[in-house]
Coordinates of C-alpha atoms in Angstrom, one line a residue:
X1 CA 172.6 -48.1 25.0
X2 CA 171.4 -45.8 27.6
X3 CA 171.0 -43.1 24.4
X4 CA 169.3 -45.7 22.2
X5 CA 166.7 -46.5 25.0
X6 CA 165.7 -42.9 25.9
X7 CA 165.6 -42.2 22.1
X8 CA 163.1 -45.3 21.8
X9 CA 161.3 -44.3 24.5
X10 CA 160.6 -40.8 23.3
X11 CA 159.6 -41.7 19.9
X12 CA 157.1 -44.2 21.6
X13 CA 155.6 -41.0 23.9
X14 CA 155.5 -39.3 20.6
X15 CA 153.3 -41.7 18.3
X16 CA 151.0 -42.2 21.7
X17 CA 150.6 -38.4 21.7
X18 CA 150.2 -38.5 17.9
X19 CA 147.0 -41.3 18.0
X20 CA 145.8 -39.6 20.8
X21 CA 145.6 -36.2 19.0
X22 CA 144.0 -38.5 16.2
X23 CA 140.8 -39.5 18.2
X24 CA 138.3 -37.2 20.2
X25 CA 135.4 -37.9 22.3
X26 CA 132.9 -35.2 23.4
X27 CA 130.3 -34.9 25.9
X28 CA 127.5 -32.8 25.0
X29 CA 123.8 -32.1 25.8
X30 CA 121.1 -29.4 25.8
X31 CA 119.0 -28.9 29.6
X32 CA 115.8 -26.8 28.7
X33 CA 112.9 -26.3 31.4
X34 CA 109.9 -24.3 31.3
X35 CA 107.2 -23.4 33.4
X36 CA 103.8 -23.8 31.6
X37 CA 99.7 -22.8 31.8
X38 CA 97.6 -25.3 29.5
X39 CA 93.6 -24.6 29.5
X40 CA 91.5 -27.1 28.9
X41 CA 93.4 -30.3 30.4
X42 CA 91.3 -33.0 30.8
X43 CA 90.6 -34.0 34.4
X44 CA 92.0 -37.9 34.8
X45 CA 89.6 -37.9 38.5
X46 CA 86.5 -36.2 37.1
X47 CA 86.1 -38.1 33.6
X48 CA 84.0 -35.5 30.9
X49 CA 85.4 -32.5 32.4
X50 CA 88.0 -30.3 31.6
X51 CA 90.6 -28.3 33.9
X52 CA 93.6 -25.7 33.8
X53 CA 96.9 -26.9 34.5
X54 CA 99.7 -24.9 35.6
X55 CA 103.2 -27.1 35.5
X56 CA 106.7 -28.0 34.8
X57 CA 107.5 -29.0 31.8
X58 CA 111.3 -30.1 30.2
X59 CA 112.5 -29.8 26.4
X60 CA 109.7 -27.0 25.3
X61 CA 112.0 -25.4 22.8
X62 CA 114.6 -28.5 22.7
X63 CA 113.9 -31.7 24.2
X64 CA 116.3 -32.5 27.2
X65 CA 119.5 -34.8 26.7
X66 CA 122.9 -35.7 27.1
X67 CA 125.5 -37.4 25.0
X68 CA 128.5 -39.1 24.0
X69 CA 130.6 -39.1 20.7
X70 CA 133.8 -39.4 19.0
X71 CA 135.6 -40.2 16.1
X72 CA 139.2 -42.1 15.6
X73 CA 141.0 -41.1 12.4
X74 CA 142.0 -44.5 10.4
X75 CA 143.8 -42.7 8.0
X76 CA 143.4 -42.3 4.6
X77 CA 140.6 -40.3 4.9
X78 CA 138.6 -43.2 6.7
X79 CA 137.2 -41.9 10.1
X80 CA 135.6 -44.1 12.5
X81 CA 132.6 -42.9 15.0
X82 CA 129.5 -43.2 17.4
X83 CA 127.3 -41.5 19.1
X84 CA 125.4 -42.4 22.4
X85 CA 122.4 -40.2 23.6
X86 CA 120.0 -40.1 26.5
X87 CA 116.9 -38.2 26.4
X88 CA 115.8 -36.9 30.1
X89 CA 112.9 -34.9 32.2
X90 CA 114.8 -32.0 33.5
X91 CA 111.5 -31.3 35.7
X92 CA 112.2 -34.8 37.0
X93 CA 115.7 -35.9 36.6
X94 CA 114.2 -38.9 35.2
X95 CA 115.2 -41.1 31.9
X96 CA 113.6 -39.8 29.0
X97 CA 112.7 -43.8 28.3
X98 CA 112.3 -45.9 31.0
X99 CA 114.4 -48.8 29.7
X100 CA 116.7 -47.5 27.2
X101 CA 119.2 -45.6 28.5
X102 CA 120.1 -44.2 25.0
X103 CA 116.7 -43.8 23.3
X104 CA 117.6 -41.1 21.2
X105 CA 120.5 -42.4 19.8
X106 CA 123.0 -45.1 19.7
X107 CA 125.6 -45.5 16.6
X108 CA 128.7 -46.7 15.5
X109 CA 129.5 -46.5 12.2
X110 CA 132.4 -44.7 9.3
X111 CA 133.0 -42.1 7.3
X112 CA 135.4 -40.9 4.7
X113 CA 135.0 -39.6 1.0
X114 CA 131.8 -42.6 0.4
X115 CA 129.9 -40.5 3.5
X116 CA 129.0 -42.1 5.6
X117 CA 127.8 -45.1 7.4
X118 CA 125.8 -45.6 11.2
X119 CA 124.2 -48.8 12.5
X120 CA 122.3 -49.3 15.6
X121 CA 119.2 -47.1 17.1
X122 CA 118.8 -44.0 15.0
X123 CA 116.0 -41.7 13.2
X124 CA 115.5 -41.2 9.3
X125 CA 116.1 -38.6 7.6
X126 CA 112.3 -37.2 8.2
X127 CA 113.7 -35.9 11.4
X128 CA 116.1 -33.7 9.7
X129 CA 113.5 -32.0 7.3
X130 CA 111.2 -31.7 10.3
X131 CA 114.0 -29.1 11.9
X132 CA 114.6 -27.8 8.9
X133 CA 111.0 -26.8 7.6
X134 CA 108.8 -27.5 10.3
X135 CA 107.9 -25.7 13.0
X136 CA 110.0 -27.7 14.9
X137 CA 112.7 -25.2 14.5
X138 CA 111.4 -22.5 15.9
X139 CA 108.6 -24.0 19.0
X140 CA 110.3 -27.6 19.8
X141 CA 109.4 -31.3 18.6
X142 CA 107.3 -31.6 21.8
X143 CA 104.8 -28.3 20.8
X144 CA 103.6 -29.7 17.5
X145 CA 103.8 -33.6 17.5
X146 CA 99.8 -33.4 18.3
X147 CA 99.2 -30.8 15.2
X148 CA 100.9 -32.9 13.3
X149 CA 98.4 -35.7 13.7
X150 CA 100.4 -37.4 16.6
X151 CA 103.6 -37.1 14.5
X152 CA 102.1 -39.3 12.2
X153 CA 104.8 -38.0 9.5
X154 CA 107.7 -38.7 12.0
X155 CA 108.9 -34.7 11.6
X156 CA 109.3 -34.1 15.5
X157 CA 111.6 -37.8 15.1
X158 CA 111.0 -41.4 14.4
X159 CA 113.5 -43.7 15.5
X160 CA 114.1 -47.6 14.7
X161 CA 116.1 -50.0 16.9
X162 CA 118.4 -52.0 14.4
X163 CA 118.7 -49.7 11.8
X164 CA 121.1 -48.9 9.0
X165 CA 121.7 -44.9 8.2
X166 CA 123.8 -43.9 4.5
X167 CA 124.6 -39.9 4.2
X168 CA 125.8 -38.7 1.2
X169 CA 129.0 -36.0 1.1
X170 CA 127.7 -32.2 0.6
X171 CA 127.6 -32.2 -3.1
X172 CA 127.7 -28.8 -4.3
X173 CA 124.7 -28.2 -1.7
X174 CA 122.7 -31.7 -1.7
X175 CA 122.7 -34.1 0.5
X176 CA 121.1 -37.5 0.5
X177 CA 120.4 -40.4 2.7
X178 CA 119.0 -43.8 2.2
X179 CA 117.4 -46.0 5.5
X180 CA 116.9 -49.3 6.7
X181 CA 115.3 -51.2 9.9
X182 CA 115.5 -54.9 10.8
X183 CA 112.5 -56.6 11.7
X184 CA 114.4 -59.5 12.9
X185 CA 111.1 -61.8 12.7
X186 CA 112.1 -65.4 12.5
X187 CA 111.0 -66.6 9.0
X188 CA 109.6 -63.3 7.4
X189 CA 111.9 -61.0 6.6
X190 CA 109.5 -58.5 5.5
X191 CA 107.7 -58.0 9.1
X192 CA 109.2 -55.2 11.0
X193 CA 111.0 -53.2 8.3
X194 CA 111.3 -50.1 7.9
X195 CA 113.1 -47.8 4.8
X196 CA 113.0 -44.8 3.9
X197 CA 114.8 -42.4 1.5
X198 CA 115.3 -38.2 2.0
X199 CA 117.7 -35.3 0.6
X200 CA 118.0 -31.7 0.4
X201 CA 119.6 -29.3 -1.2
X202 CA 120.9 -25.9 -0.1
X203 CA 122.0 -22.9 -2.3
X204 CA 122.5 -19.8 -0.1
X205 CA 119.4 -18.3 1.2
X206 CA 117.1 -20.9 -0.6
X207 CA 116.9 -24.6 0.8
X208 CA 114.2 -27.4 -0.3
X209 CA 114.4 -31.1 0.5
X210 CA 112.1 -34.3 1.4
X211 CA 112.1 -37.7 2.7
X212 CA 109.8 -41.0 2.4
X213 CA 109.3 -43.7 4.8
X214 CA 107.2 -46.9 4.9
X215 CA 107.2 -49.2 7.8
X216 CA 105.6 -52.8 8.0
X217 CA 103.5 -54.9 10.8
X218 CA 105.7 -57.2 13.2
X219 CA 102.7 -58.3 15.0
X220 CA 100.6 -61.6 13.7
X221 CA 97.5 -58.8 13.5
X222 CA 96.3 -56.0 14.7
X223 CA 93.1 -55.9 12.9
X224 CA 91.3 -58.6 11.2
X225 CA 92.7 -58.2 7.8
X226 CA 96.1 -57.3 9.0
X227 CA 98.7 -60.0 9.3
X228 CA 102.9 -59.2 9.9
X229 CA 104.6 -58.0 6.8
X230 CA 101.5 -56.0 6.1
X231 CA 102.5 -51.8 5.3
X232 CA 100.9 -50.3 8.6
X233 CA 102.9 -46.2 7.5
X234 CA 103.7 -45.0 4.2
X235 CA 104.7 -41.1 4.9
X236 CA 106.4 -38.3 3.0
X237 CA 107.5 -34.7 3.0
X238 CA 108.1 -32.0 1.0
X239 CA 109.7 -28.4 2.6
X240 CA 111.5 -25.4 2.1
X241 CA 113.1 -22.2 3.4
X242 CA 114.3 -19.1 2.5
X243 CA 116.0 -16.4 4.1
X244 CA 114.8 -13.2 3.0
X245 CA 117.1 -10.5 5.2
X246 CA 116.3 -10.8 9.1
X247 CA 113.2 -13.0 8.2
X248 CA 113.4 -16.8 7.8
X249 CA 110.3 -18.5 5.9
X250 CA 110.1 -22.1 6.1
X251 CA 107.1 -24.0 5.4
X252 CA 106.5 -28.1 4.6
X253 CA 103.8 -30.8 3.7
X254 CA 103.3 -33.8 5.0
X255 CA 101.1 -36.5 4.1
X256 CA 101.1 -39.9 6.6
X257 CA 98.2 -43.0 5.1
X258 CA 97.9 -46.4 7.6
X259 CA 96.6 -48.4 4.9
X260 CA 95.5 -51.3 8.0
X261 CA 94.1 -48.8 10.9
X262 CA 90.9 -50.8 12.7
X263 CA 87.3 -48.6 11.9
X264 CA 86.9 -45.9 14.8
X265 CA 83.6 -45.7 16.8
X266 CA 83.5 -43.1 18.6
X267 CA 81.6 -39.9 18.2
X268 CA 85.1 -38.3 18.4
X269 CA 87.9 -40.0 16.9
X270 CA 91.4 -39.9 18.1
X271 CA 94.1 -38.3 16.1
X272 CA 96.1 -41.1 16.3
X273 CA 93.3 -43.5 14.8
X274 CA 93.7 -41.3 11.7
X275 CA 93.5 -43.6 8.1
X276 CA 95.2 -40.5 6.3
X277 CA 96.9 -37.3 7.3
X278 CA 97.4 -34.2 5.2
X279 CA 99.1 -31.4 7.3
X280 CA 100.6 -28.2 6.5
X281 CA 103.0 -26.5 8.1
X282 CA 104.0 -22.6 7.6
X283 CA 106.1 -20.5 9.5
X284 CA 108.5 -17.2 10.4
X285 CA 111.6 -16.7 12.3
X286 CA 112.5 -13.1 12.0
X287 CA 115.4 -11.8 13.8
X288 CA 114.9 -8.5 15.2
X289 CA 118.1 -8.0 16.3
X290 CA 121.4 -10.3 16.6
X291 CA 120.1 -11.6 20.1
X292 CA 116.1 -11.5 19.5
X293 CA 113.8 -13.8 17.5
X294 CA 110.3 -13.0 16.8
X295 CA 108.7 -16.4 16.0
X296 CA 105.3 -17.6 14.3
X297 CA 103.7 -20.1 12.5
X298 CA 100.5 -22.2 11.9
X299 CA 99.8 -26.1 11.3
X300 CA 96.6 -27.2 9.9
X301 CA 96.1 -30.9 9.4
X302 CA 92.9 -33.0 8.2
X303 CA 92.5 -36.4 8.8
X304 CA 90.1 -39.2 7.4
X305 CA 89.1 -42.1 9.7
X306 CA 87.6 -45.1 8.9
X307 CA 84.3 -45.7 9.5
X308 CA 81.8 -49.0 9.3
X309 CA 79.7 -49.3 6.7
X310 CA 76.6 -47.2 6.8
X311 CA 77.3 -45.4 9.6
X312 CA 76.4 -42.0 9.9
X313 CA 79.5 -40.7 12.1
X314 CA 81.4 -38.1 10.5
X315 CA 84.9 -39.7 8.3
X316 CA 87.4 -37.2 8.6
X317 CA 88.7 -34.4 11.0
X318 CA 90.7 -31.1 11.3
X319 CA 92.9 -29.2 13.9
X320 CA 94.5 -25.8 13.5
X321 CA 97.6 -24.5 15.6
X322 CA 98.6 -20.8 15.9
X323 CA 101.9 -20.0 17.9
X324 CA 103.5 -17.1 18.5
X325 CA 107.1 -16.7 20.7
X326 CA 109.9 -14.6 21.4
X327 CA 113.5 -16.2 21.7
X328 CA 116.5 -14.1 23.4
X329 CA 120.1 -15.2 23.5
X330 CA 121.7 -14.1 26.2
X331 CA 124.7 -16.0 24.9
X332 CA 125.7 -18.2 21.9
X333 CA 124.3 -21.4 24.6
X334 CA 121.9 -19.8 26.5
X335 CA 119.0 -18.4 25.4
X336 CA 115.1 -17.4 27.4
X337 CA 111.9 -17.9 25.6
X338 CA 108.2 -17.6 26.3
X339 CA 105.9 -19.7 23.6
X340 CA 102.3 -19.4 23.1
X341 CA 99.9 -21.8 21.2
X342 CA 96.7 -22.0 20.6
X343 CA 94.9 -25.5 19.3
X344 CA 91.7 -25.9 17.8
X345 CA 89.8 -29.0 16.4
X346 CA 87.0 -29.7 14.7
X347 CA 85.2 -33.3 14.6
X348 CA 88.1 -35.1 16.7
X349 CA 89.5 -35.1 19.9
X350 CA 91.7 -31.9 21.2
X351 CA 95.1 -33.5 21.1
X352 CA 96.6 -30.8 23.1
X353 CA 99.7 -28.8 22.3
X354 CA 102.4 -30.8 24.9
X355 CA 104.2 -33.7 23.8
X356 CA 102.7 -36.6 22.0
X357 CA 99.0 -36.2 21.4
X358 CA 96.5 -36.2 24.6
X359 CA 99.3 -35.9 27.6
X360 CA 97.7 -32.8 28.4
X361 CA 95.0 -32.4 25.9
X362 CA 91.0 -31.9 26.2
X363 CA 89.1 -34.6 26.8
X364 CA 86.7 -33.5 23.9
X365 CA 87.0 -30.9 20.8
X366 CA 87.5 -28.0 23.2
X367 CA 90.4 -25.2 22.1
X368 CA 93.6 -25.2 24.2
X369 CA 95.4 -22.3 24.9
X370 CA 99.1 -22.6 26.1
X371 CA 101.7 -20.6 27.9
X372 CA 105.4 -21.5 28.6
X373 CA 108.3 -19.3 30.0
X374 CA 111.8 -21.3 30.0
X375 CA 115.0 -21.2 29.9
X376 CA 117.7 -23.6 27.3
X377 CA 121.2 -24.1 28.2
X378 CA 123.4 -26.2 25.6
X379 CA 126.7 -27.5 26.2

């Protein structure tokens, strides 16, 4: 009996070691701080002026976070998952979003031979052609949100609360993905929503791909003419890459229309009042040696604005950005960088080169210059 029992017992540690060794959860995260120099800041206590700024600033190269995930084999080939991640100011310590501890992501969701499946606060596939084509890859989502018309064409990532994700398998080098958002507007489905639809396909050096998304109004109006259900985003687009020896070449277009956007009055319209958004994106990251990246590229975008009738103020807009950088990896986690950009507009507002537009931006058309020295740690 004694025999039986210890026998029991040890097939019982065994299968509990065996599920164990079937599941895995792993914490993971990226800290990146750099010290910066922005010209031409505009000065909140002297309105109409302009100022430099010397500062802190987290996530130049890769915005700062930590997170969560795991999967749990279910057998058959049918995996189970999620993901939880919190963006955060490593200048600050503080949450990247003030209430939402995971605002970059929180899944759950399956895989197996279908691909697979997430629910909950995500980004469309946009994202993933934005670090894949954009210059995103090379300077950081928070250096080019404001050359890209605000993000307007959700590159540098667009996230929707209540979402549904589907990734294809690789499949002989493409991959696609389909995307959905709740509105969850009592008595009209359509307000809210959000879909979109992407893929890419990779064949040794050469890579293309693109994505669509649409969103529509949850508000009663936001305009006049605008009621809830109304498209207020339609946005696409199109990049590729190619590897030719030590030199990477990506470049992308993007094209972002708000078919209900109010008429602008001002002398010098905001980029994020934009009607329409064409912006092209074209860059290099050319690896000098194993450890070394010499990095460049240049945005250009043009943007139309709408205008009331007869008036004489000018309809549409432009900003260019040059960057230059130099990226060393001290180890396959660890890596020192110093970035510069320079942004110049034309018939709109400076949106500055830091974060989302006008953080640390002009207060008029005036060029920005800017500097940053940091240091990226990922584990």
């Amino acid at each position: 009996m004694k025999k039986t029992a210890f026998a029991l017992a040890a097939l019982g540690l065994i299968a509990s070691t065996a599920a164990q060794a079937q599941s895995s959860v792993t914490i993971y995260g990226i800290v990146d701080t750099a010290i910066s120099y922005s010209s031409s800041v505009s000065r909140g206590t002297t309105p109409g002026s302009n100022g430099s700024r010397f500062g802190m600033e987290s996530g130049a190269l890769s915005s700062s976070r930590i997170g969560f995930k795991g999967t749990e084999d279910l057998g058959g080939g049918l995996k189970a998952l999620f993901v939880l991640e919190n963006g955060f100011n490593s200048d600050t310590g503080a949450m990247g979003s003030a209430a939402t501890i995971f605002d970059r992501k929180s899944v759950v969701g399956l895989s197996g031979g279908f691909g697979t499946v997430t629910v909950g606060r995500q980004a469309d596939y946009l994202d993933d052609i934005g670090s894949k084509y954009t210059s995103a890859q090379a300077f950081g989502q928070n250096g080019q949100k404001g050359a890209h018309a605000n993000n307007l064409d959700r590159t540098s990532t667009g996230r929707n609360d209540n979402s549904v994700r589907y990734d294809t398998n690789n499949m002989g080098g493409f991959v696609g993905s389909l995307y959905y958002s709740f509105g969850e507007v009592a008595g009209k489905t359509s307000a809210g929503q959000g879909f979109g639809i992407g893929g890419s396909y990779s064949n040794g050096p050469f890579s293309i791909g693109g994505a669509y998304f649409q969103t529509k109004l949850s508000a009663a109006q936001i305009t006049p003419a605008a009621a809830a259900g109304d498209t207020n985003l339609k946005t696409f687009t199109i990049g590729s890459s190619y590897q030719f020896g030590p030199a990477k070449l990506f470049g992308a277009w993007s094209q972002g229309k708000r078919p209900v956007v109010a008429n602008q009055t001002a002398v010098l319209p905001s980029v994020s009042t934009a009607r329409k958004a064409n912006i092209f994106d074209l860059g290099v990251d050319y690896s000098l040696t194993q450890n070394l990246h010499l990095l460049g590229s240049v945005i250009h975008s043009r943007m139309d604005f709408n205008r009331v009738a007869g008036s004489t103020l000018k309809t549409s807009g432009k900003t260019t950005q040059f960057n230059l950088g130099v990226d060393y990896f001290l180890s396959k986690r660890t890596d020192v960088y110093a970035l510069y950009s320079n942004l110049r507009a034309k018939d709109v507002v400076n949106p500055g080169v830091i974060n989302n537009a006008g953080d640390f931006g002009p207060f008029d058309d005036s060029s920005q210059n800017v500097l940053r020295v940091g240091v990226r740690h990922k584990f």
